[in-house]
Coordinates of C-alpha atoms in Angstrom, one line a residue:
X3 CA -60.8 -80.6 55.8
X4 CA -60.7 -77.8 58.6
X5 CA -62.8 -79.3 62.1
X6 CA -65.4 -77.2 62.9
X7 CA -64.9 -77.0 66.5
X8 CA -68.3 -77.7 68.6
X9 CA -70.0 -76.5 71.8
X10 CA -69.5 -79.9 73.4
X11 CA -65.9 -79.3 72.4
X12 CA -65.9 -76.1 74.1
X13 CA -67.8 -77.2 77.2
X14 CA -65.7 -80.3 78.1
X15 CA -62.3 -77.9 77.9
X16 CA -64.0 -75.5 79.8
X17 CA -65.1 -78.4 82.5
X18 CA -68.7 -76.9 82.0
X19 CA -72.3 -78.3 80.5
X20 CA -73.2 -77.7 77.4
X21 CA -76.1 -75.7 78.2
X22 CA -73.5 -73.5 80.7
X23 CA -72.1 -72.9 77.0
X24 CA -75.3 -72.0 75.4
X25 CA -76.3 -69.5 77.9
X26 CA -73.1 -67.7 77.7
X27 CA -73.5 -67.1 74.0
X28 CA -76.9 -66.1 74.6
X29 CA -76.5 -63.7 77.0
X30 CA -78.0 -65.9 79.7
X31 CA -76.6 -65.7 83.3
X32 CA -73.5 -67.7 83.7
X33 CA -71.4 -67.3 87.4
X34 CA -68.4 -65.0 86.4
X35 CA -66.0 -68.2 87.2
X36 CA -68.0 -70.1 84.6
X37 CA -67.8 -67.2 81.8
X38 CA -63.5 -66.6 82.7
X39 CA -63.1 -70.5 82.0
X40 CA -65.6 -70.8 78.4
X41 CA -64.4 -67.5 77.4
X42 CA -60.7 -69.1 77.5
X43 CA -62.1 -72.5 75.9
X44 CA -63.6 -70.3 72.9
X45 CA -60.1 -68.8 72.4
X46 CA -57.8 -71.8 72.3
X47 CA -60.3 -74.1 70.3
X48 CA -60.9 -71.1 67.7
X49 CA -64.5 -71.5 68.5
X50 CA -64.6 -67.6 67.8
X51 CA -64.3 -67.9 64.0
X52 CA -67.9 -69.4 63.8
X53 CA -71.4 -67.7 64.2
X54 CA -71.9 -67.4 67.8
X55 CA -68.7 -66.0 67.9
X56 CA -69.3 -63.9 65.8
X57 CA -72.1 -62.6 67.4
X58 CA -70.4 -62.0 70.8
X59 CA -68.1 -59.6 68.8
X60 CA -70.5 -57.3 66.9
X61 CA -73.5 -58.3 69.4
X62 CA -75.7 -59.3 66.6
X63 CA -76.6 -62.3 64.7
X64 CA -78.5 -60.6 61.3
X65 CA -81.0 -63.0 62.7
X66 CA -84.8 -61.8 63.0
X67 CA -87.3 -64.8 64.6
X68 CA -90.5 -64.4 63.0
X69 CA -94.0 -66.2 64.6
X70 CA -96.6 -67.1 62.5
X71 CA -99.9 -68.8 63.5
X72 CA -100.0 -70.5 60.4
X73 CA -98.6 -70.9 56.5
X74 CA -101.8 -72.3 54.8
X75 CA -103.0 -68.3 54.4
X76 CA -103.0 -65.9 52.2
X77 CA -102.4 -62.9 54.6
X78 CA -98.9 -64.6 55.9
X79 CA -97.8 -64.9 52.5
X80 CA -98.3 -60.9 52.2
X81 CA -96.8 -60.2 55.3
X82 CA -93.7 -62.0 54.8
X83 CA -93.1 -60.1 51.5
X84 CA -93.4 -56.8 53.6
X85 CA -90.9 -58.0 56.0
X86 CA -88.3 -59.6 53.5
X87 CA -88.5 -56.6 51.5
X88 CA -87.0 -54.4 54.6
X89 CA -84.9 -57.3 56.6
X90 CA -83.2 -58.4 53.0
X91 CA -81.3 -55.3 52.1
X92 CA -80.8 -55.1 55.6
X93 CA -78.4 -58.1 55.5
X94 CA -80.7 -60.0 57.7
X95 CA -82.1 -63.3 57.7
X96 CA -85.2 -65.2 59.1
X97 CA -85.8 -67.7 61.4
X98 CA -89.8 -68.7 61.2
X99 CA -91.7 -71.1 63.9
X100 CA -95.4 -71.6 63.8
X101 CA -97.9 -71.3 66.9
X102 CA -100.4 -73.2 64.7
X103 CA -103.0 -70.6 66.0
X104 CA -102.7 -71.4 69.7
X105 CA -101.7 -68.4 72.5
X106 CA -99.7 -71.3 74.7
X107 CA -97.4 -72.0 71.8
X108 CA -96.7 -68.6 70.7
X109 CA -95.1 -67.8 74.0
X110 CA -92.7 -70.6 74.0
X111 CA -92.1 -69.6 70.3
X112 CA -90.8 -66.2 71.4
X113 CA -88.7 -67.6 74.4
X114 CA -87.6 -70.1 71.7
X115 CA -86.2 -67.6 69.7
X116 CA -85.0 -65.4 72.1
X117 CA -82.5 -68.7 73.2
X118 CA -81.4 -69.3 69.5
X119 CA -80.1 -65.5 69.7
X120 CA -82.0 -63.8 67.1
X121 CA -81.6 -59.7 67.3
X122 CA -85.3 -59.4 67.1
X123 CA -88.4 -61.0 67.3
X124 CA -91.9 -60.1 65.0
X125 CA -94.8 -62.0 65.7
X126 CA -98.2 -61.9 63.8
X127 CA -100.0 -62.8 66.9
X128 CA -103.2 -64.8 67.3
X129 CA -104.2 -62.6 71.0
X130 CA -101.9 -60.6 72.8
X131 CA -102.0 -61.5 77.3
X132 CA -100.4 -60.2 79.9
X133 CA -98.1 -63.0 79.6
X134 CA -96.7 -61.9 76.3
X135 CA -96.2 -58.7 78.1
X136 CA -94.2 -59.8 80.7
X137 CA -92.3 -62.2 78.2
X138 CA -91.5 -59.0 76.5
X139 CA -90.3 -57.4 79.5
X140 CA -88.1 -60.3 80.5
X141 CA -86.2 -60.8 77.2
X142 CA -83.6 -58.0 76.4
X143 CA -84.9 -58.5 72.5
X144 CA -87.1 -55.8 71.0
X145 CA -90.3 -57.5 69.8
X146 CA -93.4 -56.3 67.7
X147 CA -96.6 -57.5 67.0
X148 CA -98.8 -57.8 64.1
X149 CA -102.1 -58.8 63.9
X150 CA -103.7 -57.8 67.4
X151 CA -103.0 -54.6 70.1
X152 CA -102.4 -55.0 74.0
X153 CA -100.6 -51.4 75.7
X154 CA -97.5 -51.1 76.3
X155 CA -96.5 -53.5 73.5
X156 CA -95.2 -52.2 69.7
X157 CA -97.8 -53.0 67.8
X158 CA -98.7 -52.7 64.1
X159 CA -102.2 -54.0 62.9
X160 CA -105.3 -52.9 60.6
X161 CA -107.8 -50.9 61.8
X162 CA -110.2 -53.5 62.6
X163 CA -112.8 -51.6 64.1
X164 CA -112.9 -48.8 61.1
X165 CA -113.0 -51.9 58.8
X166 CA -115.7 -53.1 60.4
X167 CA -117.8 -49.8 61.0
X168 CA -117.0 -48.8 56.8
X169 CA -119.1 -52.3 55.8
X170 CA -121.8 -51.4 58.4
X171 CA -122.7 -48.2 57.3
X172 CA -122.1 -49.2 53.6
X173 CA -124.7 -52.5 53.9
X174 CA -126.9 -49.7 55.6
X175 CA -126.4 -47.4 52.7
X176 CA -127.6 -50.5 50.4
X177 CA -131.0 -50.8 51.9
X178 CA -129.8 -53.8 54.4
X179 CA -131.4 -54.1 57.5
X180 CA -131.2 -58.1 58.8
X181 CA -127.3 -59.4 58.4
X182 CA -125.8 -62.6 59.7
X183 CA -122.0 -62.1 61.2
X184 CA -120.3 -65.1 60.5
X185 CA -117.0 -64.4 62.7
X186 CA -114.7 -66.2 65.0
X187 CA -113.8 -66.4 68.9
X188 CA -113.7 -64.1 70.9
X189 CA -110.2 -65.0 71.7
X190 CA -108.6 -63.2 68.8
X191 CA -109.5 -59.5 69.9
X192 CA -109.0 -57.9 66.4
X193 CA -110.8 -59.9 64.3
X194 CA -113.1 -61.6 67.1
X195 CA -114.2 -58.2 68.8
X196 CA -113.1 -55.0 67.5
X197 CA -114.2 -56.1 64.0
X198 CA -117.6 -57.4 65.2
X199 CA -118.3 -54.3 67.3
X200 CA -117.1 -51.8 64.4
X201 CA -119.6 -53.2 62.2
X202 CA -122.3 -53.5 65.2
X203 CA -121.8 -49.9 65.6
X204 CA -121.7 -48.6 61.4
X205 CA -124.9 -51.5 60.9
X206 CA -127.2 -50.2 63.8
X207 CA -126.3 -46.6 64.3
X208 CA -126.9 -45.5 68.2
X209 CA -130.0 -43.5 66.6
X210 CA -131.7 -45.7 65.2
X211 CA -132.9 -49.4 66.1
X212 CA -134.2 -51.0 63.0
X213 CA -131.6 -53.3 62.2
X214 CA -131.0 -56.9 63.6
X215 CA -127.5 -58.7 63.4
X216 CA -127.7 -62.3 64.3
X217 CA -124.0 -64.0 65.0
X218 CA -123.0 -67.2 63.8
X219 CA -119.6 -68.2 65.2
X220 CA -116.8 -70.2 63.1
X221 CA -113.3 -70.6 62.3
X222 CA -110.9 -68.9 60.0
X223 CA -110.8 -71.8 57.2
X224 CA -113.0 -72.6 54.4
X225 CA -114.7 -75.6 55.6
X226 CA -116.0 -74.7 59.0
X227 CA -117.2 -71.5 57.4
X228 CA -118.9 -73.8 54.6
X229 CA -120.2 -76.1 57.2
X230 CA -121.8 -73.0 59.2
X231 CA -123.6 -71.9 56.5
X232 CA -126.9 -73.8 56.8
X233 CA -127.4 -72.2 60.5
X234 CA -126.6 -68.7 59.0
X235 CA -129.1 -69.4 56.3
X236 CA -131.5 -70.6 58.9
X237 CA -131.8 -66.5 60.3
X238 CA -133.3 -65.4 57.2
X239 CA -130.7 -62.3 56.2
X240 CA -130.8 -60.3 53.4
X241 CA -126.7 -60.5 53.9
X242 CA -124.1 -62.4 55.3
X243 CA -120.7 -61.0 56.5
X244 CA -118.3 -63.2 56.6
X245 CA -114.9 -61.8 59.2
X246 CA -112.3 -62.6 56.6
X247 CA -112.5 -63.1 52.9
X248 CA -111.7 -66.9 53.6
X249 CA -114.8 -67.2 55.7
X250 CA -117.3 -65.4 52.7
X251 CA -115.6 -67.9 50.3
X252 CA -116.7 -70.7 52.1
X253 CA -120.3 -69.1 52.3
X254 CA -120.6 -68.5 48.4
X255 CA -119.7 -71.8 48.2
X256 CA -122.5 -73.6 50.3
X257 CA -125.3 -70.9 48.9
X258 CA -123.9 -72.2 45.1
X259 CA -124.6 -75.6 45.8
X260 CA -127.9 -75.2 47.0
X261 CA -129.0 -72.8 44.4
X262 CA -129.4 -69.9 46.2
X263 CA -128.7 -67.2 43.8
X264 CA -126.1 -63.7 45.1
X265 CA -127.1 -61.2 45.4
X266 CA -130.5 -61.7 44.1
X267 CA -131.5 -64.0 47.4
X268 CA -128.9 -63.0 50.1
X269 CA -126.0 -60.5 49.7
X270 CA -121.9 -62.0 51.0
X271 CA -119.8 -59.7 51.9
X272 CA -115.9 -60.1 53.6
X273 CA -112.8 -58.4 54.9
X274 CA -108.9 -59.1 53.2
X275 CA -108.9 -58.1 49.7
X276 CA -107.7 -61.4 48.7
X277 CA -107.2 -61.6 44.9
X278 CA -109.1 -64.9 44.8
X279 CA -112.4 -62.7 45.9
X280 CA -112.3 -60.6 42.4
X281 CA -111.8 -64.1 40.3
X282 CA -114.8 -65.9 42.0
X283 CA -118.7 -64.9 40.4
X284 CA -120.1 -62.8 41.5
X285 CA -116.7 -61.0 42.8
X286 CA -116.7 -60.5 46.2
X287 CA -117.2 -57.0 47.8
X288 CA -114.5 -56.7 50.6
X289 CA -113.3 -54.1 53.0
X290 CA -109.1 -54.6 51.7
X291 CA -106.3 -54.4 54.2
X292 CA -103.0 -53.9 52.9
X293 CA -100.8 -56.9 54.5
X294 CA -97.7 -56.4 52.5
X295 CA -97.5 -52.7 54.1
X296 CA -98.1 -54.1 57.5
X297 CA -95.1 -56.4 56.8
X298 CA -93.0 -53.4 55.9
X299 CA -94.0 -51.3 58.8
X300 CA -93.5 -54.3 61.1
X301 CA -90.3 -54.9 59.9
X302 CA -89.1 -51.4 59.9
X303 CA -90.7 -50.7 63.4
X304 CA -88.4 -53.4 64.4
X305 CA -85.1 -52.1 63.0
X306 CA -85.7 -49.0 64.9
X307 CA -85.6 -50.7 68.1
X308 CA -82.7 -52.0 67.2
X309 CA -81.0 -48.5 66.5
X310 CA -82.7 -48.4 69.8
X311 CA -85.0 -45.7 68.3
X312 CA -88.9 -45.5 69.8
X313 CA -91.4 -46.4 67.3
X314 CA -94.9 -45.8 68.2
X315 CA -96.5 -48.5 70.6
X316 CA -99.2 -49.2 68.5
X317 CA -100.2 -48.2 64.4
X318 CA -103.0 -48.7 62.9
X319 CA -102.9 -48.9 59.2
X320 CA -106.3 -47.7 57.2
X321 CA -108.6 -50.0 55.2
X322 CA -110.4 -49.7 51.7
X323 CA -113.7 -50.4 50.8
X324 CA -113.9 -52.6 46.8
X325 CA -117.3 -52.5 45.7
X326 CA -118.0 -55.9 43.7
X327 CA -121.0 -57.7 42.7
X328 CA -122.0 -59.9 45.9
X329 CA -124.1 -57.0 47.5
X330 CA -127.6 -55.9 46.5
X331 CA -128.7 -52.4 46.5
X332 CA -132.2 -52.9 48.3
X333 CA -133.1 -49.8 47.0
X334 CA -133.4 -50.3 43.2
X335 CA -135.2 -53.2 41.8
X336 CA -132.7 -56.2 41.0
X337 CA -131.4 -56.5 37.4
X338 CA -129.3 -59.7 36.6
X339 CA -126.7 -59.9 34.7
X340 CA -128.5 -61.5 32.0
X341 CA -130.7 -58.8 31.9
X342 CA -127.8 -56.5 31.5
X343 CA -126.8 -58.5 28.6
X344 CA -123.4 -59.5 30.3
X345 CA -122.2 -62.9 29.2
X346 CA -121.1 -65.3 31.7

Protein backbone atom coordinates (compact mmCIF):
# COMPACT_ATOMS: atom_id res chain seq x y z
CA UNK A 1 0.00 0.00 0.00
CA UNK A 2 1.32 3.55 -1.09
CA UNK A 3 2.11 5.85 2.54
CA UNK A 4 0.23 8.73 2.44
CA UNK A 5 2.80 11.16 3.57
CA UNK A 6 1.59 13.44 6.56
CA UNK A 7 2.00 17.07 7.75
CA UNK A 8 3.98 15.89 10.81
CA UNK A 9 5.97 14.08 8.23
CA UNK A 10 6.53 17.27 6.42
CA UNK A 11 7.18 19.36 9.47
CA UNK A 12 9.79 17.27 11.23
CA UNK A 13 11.93 17.22 7.60
CA UNK A 14 11.39 20.70 7.37
CA UNK A 15 12.65 21.17 11.17
CA UNK A 16 9.35 23.21 11.64
CA UNK A 17 5.90 22.81 13.86
CA UNK A 18 3.19 21.42 12.53
CA UNK A 19 1.07 24.36 12.80
CA UNK A 20 4.22 26.36 10.76
CA UNK A 21 2.98 23.61 8.13
CA UNK A 22 -0.63 24.39 8.35
CA UNK A 23 -0.25 28.08 7.89
CA UNK A 24 1.76 27.79 4.91
CA UNK A 25 -0.89 25.72 3.10
CA UNK A 26 -3.35 28.08 4.28
CA UNK A 27 -2.02 31.10 3.16
CA UNK A 28 -1.07 32.19 6.74
CA UNK A 29 2.17 34.13 7.34
CA UNK A 30 5.15 31.95 7.59
CA UNK A 31 8.88 33.87 7.68
CA UNK A 32 10.30 33.40 4.07
CA UNK A 33 13.13 30.99 5.72
CA UNK A 34 10.36 28.88 7.04
CA UNK A 35 8.28 28.67 3.55
CA UNK A 36 12.02 27.92 1.37
CA UNK A 37 12.57 24.87 3.91
CA UNK A 38 8.56 23.23 3.94
CA UNK A 39 8.29 24.13 0.41
CA UNK A 40 11.51 21.72 -0.17
CA UNK A 41 9.95 19.15 2.51
CA UNK A 42 6.61 19.03 0.40
CA UNK A 43 8.76 18.11 -2.73
CA UNK A 44 10.99 15.33 -1.54
CA UNK A 45 8.15 13.63 0.60
CA UNK A 46 5.67 13.87 -2.45
CA UNK A 47 3.43 15.64 -0.07
CA UNK A 48 2.25 17.62 -3.28
CA UNK A 49 0.21 14.71 -4.86
CA UNK A 50 -2.47 15.15 -2.00
CA UNK A 51 -5.14 17.88 -1.40
CA UNK A 52 -3.39 20.68 0.07
CA UNK A 53 -1.04 20.33 -2.52
CA UNK A 54 -3.24 20.44 -4.72
CA UNK A 55 -4.65 23.44 -3.74
CA UNK A 56 -1.30 25.43 -3.63
CA UNK A 57 -1.10 24.61 -7.41
CA UNK A 58 -4.58 25.72 -8.80
CA UNK A 59 -5.19 28.03 -5.53
CA UNK A 60 -8.47 26.41 -4.86
CA UNK A 61 -9.75 23.63 -2.82
CA UNK A 62 -13.62 23.13 -4.58
CA UNK A 63 -14.31 23.64 -0.92
CA UNK A 64 -17.27 26.11 0.13
CA UNK A 65 -17.70 26.29 4.27
CA UNK A 66 -21.23 26.85 4.92
CA UNK A 67 -22.63 28.24 8.67
CA UNK A 68 -25.82 27.31 9.68
CA UNK A 69 -27.45 28.24 13.05
CA UNK A 70 -29.18 25.17 13.19
CA UNK A 71 -30.45 21.68 11.23
CA UNK A 72 -33.67 21.04 13.16
CA UNK A 73 -35.48 23.67 10.45
CA UNK A 74 -37.28 23.61 7.70
CA UNK A 75 -35.86 26.86 6.09
CA UNK A 76 -32.04 25.30 6.23
CA UNK A 77 -33.24 22.36 4.58
CA UNK A 78 -34.41 24.79 1.59
CA UNK A 79 -31.52 26.70 1.56
CA UNK A 80 -29.07 24.01 1.28
CA UNK A 81 -31.06 22.68 -1.84
CA UNK A 82 -30.54 26.25 -3.41
CA UNK A 83 -26.89 26.21 -2.72
CA UNK A 84 -26.13 22.40 -3.83
CA UNK A 85 -28.08 23.00 -6.82
CA UNK A 86 -25.39 25.85 -8.00
CA UNK A 87 -22.00 24.49 -5.96
CA UNK A 88 -22.75 20.76 -7.39
CA UNK A 89 -22.31 21.28 -11.11
CA UNK A 90 -19.81 23.61 -10.06
CA UNK A 91 -17.52 20.66 -9.01
CA UNK A 92 -17.66 21.90 -5.47
CA UNK A 93 -18.17 20.50 -2.20
CA UNK A 94 -19.34 21.51 1.35
CA UNK A 95 -18.04 21.78 4.52
CA UNK A 96 -21.09 22.65 7.12
CA UNK A 97 -20.47 23.83 10.96
CA UNK A 98 -23.28 24.95 13.16
CA UNK A 99 -23.40 28.27 15.38
CA UNK A 100 -26.43 26.57 17.19
CA UNK A 101 -28.07 30.11 16.95
CA UNK A 102 -25.36 32.04 18.91
CA UNK A 103 -23.45 35.33 17.28
CA UNK A 104 -20.06 34.26 19.41
CA UNK A 105 -19.93 30.92 17.71
CA UNK A 106 -20.62 32.02 14.24
CA UNK A 107 -17.51 34.11 14.24
CA UNK A 108 -15.15 31.42 15.17
CA UNK A 109 -17.11 29.22 12.61
CA UNK A 110 -16.01 31.60 9.81
CA UNK A 111 -12.34 31.84 11.07
CA UNK A 112 -12.75 28.07 11.38
CA UNK A 113 -13.26 27.61 7.97
CA UNK A 114 -11.21 30.12 6.68
CA UNK A 115 -8.11 27.88 8.45
CA UNK A 116 -9.41 24.59 6.89
CA UNK A 117 -8.98 26.49 3.34
CA UNK A 118 -12.20 26.56 1.91
CA UNK A 119 -12.54 29.00 -1.37
CA UNK A 120 -15.54 30.53 0.06
CA UNK A 121 -17.61 30.97 2.93
CA UNK A 122 -21.81 31.36 2.99
CA UNK A 123 -23.30 31.88 6.20
CA UNK A 124 -27.12 32.02 7.03
CA UNK A 125 -26.48 34.29 9.86
CA UNK A 126 -28.33 34.63 13.14
CA UNK A 127 -27.21 38.88 13.38
CA UNK A 128 -24.66 40.41 11.42
CA UNK A 129 -21.89 42.97 14.02
CA UNK A 130 -19.29 44.91 13.31
CA UNK A 131 -17.16 42.03 14.24
CA UNK A 132 -18.30 39.94 11.38
CA UNK A 133 -17.35 42.82 9.34
CA UNK A 134 -14.00 43.14 10.34
CA UNK A 135 -13.67 39.25 10.19
CA UNK A 136 -14.69 39.71 6.65
CA UNK A 137 -12.16 42.25 6.03
CA UNK A 138 -9.32 40.26 7.64
CA UNK A 139 -9.79 36.96 5.77
CA UNK A 140 -8.74 36.98 1.99
CA UNK A 141 -12.02 34.60 1.42
CA UNK A 142 -15.09 36.13 -0.16
CA UNK A 143 -18.08 35.56 2.15
CA UNK A 144 -21.92 36.10 1.94
CA UNK A 145 -24.62 36.23 4.09
CA UNK A 146 -28.10 35.01 4.27
CA UNK A 147 -30.53 35.59 6.55
CA UNK A 148 -29.81 39.18 7.96
CA UNK A 149 -28.18 42.71 6.26
CA UNK A 150 -25.24 44.83 7.89
CA UNK A 151 -23.44 47.49 4.96
CA UNK A 152 -20.73 46.83 3.41
CA UNK A 153 -21.29 43.11 3.62
CA UNK A 154 -22.79 40.80 0.46
CA UNK A 155 -25.86 39.99 1.60
CA UNK A 156 -28.82 38.02 0.30
CA UNK A 157 -32.02 37.82 2.52
CA UNK A 158 -36.07 38.20 2.19
CA UNK A 159 -37.53 41.28 2.40
CA UNK A 160 -38.52 41.20 5.93
CA UNK A 161 -39.90 44.45 6.35
CA UNK A 162 -42.31 44.11 2.93
CA UNK A 163 -43.31 40.79 4.47
CA UNK A 164 -44.24 42.20 7.36
CA UNK A 165 -45.94 45.46 6.09
CA UNK A 166 -48.09 42.92 3.19
CA UNK A 167 -49.74 40.94 6.54
CA UNK A 168 -50.44 44.34 8.27
CA UNK A 169 -52.33 45.93 5.78
CA UNK A 170 -53.98 42.61 4.71
CA UNK A 171 -55.24 41.75 8.67
CA UNK A 172 -56.35 45.50 8.24
CA UNK A 173 -58.13 44.77 5.05
CA UNK A 174 -59.96 41.87 7.09
CA UNK A 175 -61.56 44.01 9.60
CA UNK A 176 -58.66 43.40 12.31
CA UNK A 177 -57.91 45.95 14.59
CA UNK A 178 -56.37 44.32 18.16
CA UNK A 179 -53.38 41.67 17.06
CA UNK A 180 -50.87 39.99 19.36
CA UNK A 181 -47.06 39.79 17.77
CA UNK A 182 -45.71 36.73 18.94
CA UNK A 183 -41.91 37.34 17.71
CA UNK A 184 -38.44 36.86 18.85
CA UNK A 185 -35.32 39.09 20.20
CA UNK A 186 -34.39 41.84 19.16
CA UNK A 187 -31.04 40.36 18.43
CA UNK A 188 -31.81 38.81 15.15
CA UNK A 189 -32.52 42.19 13.19
CA UNK A 190 -34.57 40.58 10.22
CA UNK A 191 -36.94 38.70 11.81
CA UNK A 192 -36.69 40.50 15.38
CA UNK A 193 -37.02 44.16 13.92
CA UNK A 194 -37.55 44.79 10.49
CA UNK A 195 -40.28 42.17 10.42
CA UNK A 196 -42.04 43.58 13.57
CA UNK A 197 -41.80 47.23 12.34
CA UNK A 198 -43.03 46.25 8.67
CA UNK A 199 -46.08 44.95 10.05
CA UNK A 200 -46.29 47.93 12.85
CA UNK A 201 -46.28 50.17 10.00
CA UNK A 202 -48.95 48.06 7.23
CA UNK A 203 -51.29 47.28 10.81
CA UNK A 204 -51.51 50.95 12.08
CA UNK A 205 -51.10 53.16 9.08
CA UNK A 206 -49.34 56.64 10.09
CA UNK A 207 -53.01 58.10 9.42
CA UNK A 208 -54.86 56.46 11.33
CA UNK A 209 -54.59 55.30 15.15
CA UNK A 210 -57.23 52.72 15.77
CA UNK A 211 -55.36 49.74 16.05
CA UNK A 212 -53.48 48.24 19.05
CA UNK A 213 -50.56 45.61 18.71
CA UNK A 214 -49.57 44.02 21.91
CA UNK A 215 -45.97 41.96 21.67
CA UNK A 216 -45.40 38.80 23.13
CA UNK A 217 -41.74 37.76 22.93
CA UNK A 218 -40.58 33.97 22.23
CA UNK A 219 -38.28 31.75 20.49
CA UNK A 220 -38.09 30.37 17.08
CA UNK A 221 -39.29 26.59 18.12
CA UNK A 222 -42.51 25.09 18.69
CA UNK A 223 -42.59 24.71 22.33
CA UNK A 224 -41.74 28.14 23.62
CA UNK A 225 -44.14 29.49 21.16
CA UNK A 226 -46.78 26.87 22.62
CA UNK A 227 -45.74 27.76 26.04
CA UNK A 228 -46.35 31.69 25.22
CA UNK A 229 -49.54 31.26 24.21
CA UNK A 230 -51.57 31.66 27.35
CA UNK A 231 -49.99 35.32 27.84
CA UNK A 232 -50.87 36.16 24.15
CA UNK A 233 -54.39 34.89 24.84
CA UNK A 234 -54.40 36.87 27.97
CA UNK A 235 -54.46 40.46 25.54
CA UNK A 236 -57.73 39.63 24.15
CA UNK A 237 -56.85 39.82 20.09
CA UNK A 238 -58.98 39.16 17.47
CA UNK A 239 -55.45 37.71 15.82
CA UNK A 240 -52.28 36.41 16.54
CA UNK A 241 -49.13 36.77 14.36
CA UNK A 242 -46.89 34.50 14.90
CA UNK A 243 -42.82 35.74 13.16
CA UNK A 244 -42.33 32.43 11.47
CA UNK A 245 -44.64 29.63 10.46
CA UNK A 246 -42.92 27.49 13.33
CA UNK A 247 -44.00 30.00 15.87
CA UNK A 248 -48.10 30.03 14.51
CA UNK A 249 -47.83 26.19 14.62
CA UNK A 250 -47.15 26.22 18.08
CA UNK A 251 -49.99 28.80 18.65
CA UNK A 252 -52.74 26.61 16.73
CA UNK A 253 -51.65 24.05 18.82
CA UNK A 254 -52.17 25.58 22.41
CA UNK A 255 -55.65 27.38 21.18
CA UNK A 256 -56.67 23.42 19.93
CA UNK A 257 -56.23 22.09 23.17
CA UNK A 258 -58.09 24.51 24.95
CA UNK A 259 -60.99 24.71 22.58
CA UNK A 260 -60.67 27.79 21.26
CA UNK A 261 -62.01 27.58 17.84
CA UNK A 262 -59.82 29.49 14.42
CA UNK A 263 -60.85 31.70 13.07
CA UNK A 264 -64.14 31.89 14.57
CA UNK A 265 -62.52 33.11 18.20
CA UNK A 266 -59.08 34.50 17.28
CA UNK A 267 -57.44 34.59 13.71
CA UNK A 268 -53.24 32.88 13.50
CA UNK A 269 -51.51 34.02 11.06
CA UNK A 270 -47.34 33.38 10.12
CA UNK A 271 -44.46 34.04 7.81
CA UNK A 272 -42.33 30.87 5.73
CA UNK A 273 -44.62 29.09 3.57
CA UNK A 274 -43.79 25.96 5.13
CA UNK A 275 -45.71 23.01 3.48
CA UNK A 276 -46.65 21.72 6.96
CA UNK A 277 -48.91 25.16 7.26
CA UNK A 278 -51.37 23.98 4.25
CA UNK A 279 -51.64 20.25 5.78
CA UNK A 280 -52.57 21.50 9.39
CA UNK A 281 -56.78 22.61 9.87
CA UNK A 282 -57.54 25.18 9.36
CA UNK A 283 -54.46 25.81 6.85
CA UNK A 284 -52.42 28.42 7.83
CA UNK A 285 -52.41 31.85 5.96
CA UNK A 286 -48.71 32.82 5.60
CA UNK A 287 -46.69 35.52 3.93
CA UNK A 288 -44.21 32.68 1.78
CA UNK A 289 -40.51 33.37 1.27
CA UNK A 290 -38.84 31.44 -1.30
CA UNK A 291 -35.62 29.80 0.60
CA UNK A 292 -34.50 27.51 -2.04
CA UNK A 293 -34.05 30.83 -4.38
CA UNK A 294 -32.18 32.47 -1.56
CA UNK A 295 -29.96 29.42 -1.60
CA UNK A 296 -29.35 29.74 -5.25
CA UNK A 297 -28.68 33.43 -5.21
CA UNK A 298 -26.42 32.88 -2.23
CA UNK A 299 -24.52 30.46 -3.87
CA UNK A 300 -24.22 32.05 -7.13
CA UNK A 301 -23.47 35.58 -5.45
CA UNK A 302 -20.53 33.69 -4.12
CA UNK A 303 -19.10 32.23 -7.27
CA UNK A 304 -18.97 35.60 -8.61
CA UNK A 305 -16.63 36.69 -6.08
CA UNK A 306 -14.67 34.15 -6.84
CA UNK A 307 -14.41 35.06 -10.65
CA UNK A 308 -13.69 38.02 -8.56
CA UNK A 309 -16.82 39.64 -10.12
CA UNK A 310 -18.97 42.35 -7.81
CA UNK A 311 -22.32 41.17 -6.88
CA UNK A 312 -24.58 43.55 -5.24
CA UNK A 313 -23.86 44.20 -1.39
CA UNK A 314 -27.16 43.39 -0.41
CA UNK A 315 -30.58 41.65 -2.31
CA UNK A 316 -33.60 41.44 -1.17
CA UNK A 317 -35.70 38.79 -2.59
CA UNK A 318 -39.75 39.51 -2.70
CA UNK A 319 -42.36 37.67 -0.60
CA UNK A 320 -46.00 36.22 -1.34
CA UNK A 321 -48.99 36.57 0.42
CA UNK A 322 -51.20 32.55 0.54
CA UNK A 323 -54.55 33.28 1.71
CA UNK A 324 -55.77 30.11 3.86
CA UNK A 325 -58.33 29.48 6.33
CA UNK A 326 -56.81 30.72 9.74
CA UNK A 327 -57.94 34.50 9.28
CA UNK A 328 -61.42 35.79 9.68
CA UNK A 329 -62.84 38.45 7.58
CA UNK A 330 -64.41 40.76 10.37
CA UNK A 331 -66.37 42.21 7.85
CA UNK A 332 -68.89 39.38 6.88
CA UNK A 333 -70.62 37.40 9.36
CA UNK A 334 -68.68 34.08 10.17
CA UNK A 335 -69.85 30.93 8.31
CA UNK A 336 -68.20 27.48 9.48
CA UNK A 337 -67.27 25.04 7.56
CA UNK A 338 -70.06 22.97 8.53
CA UNK A 339 -72.26 25.48 7.51
CA UNK A 340 -70.65 25.36 4.18
CA UNK A 341 -71.36 21.76 4.03
CA UNK A 342 -67.51 20.95 3.91
CA UNK A 343 -66.62 17.64 5.48
CA UNK A 344 -63.91 17.43 7.77
Amino acid sequence: MEHKVTIKEVAELAGVSKSTVSRYLNSGYVSEEKKERVRAAIQETGFKSNFFAKRLKTKESKLIGIVLPRMDSVTVGKLLMGINRILDPSGYQVLVLVSQLSQEKELRAIHSLQQQGVDGILVDSVGLTAEHEKLVREIPLPVVFTGQKHDGLTCIKVDDYGAGHRMGAYLRQMGHRHAVFAGVSESDRAVGVDRKRGFLDGFCPHDQDDAQVDFVHTGFDFLSAYDAAAEMCSHHPTVIVGATDNISLGILRYLHERGIRVPEQVSVTGFGGYEVGAVVYPALTTVAFDFELIGMRAAQALLDRLKNKEPDVCRLEPSHLIERESVRNLHRPYVSAEQKGLTL
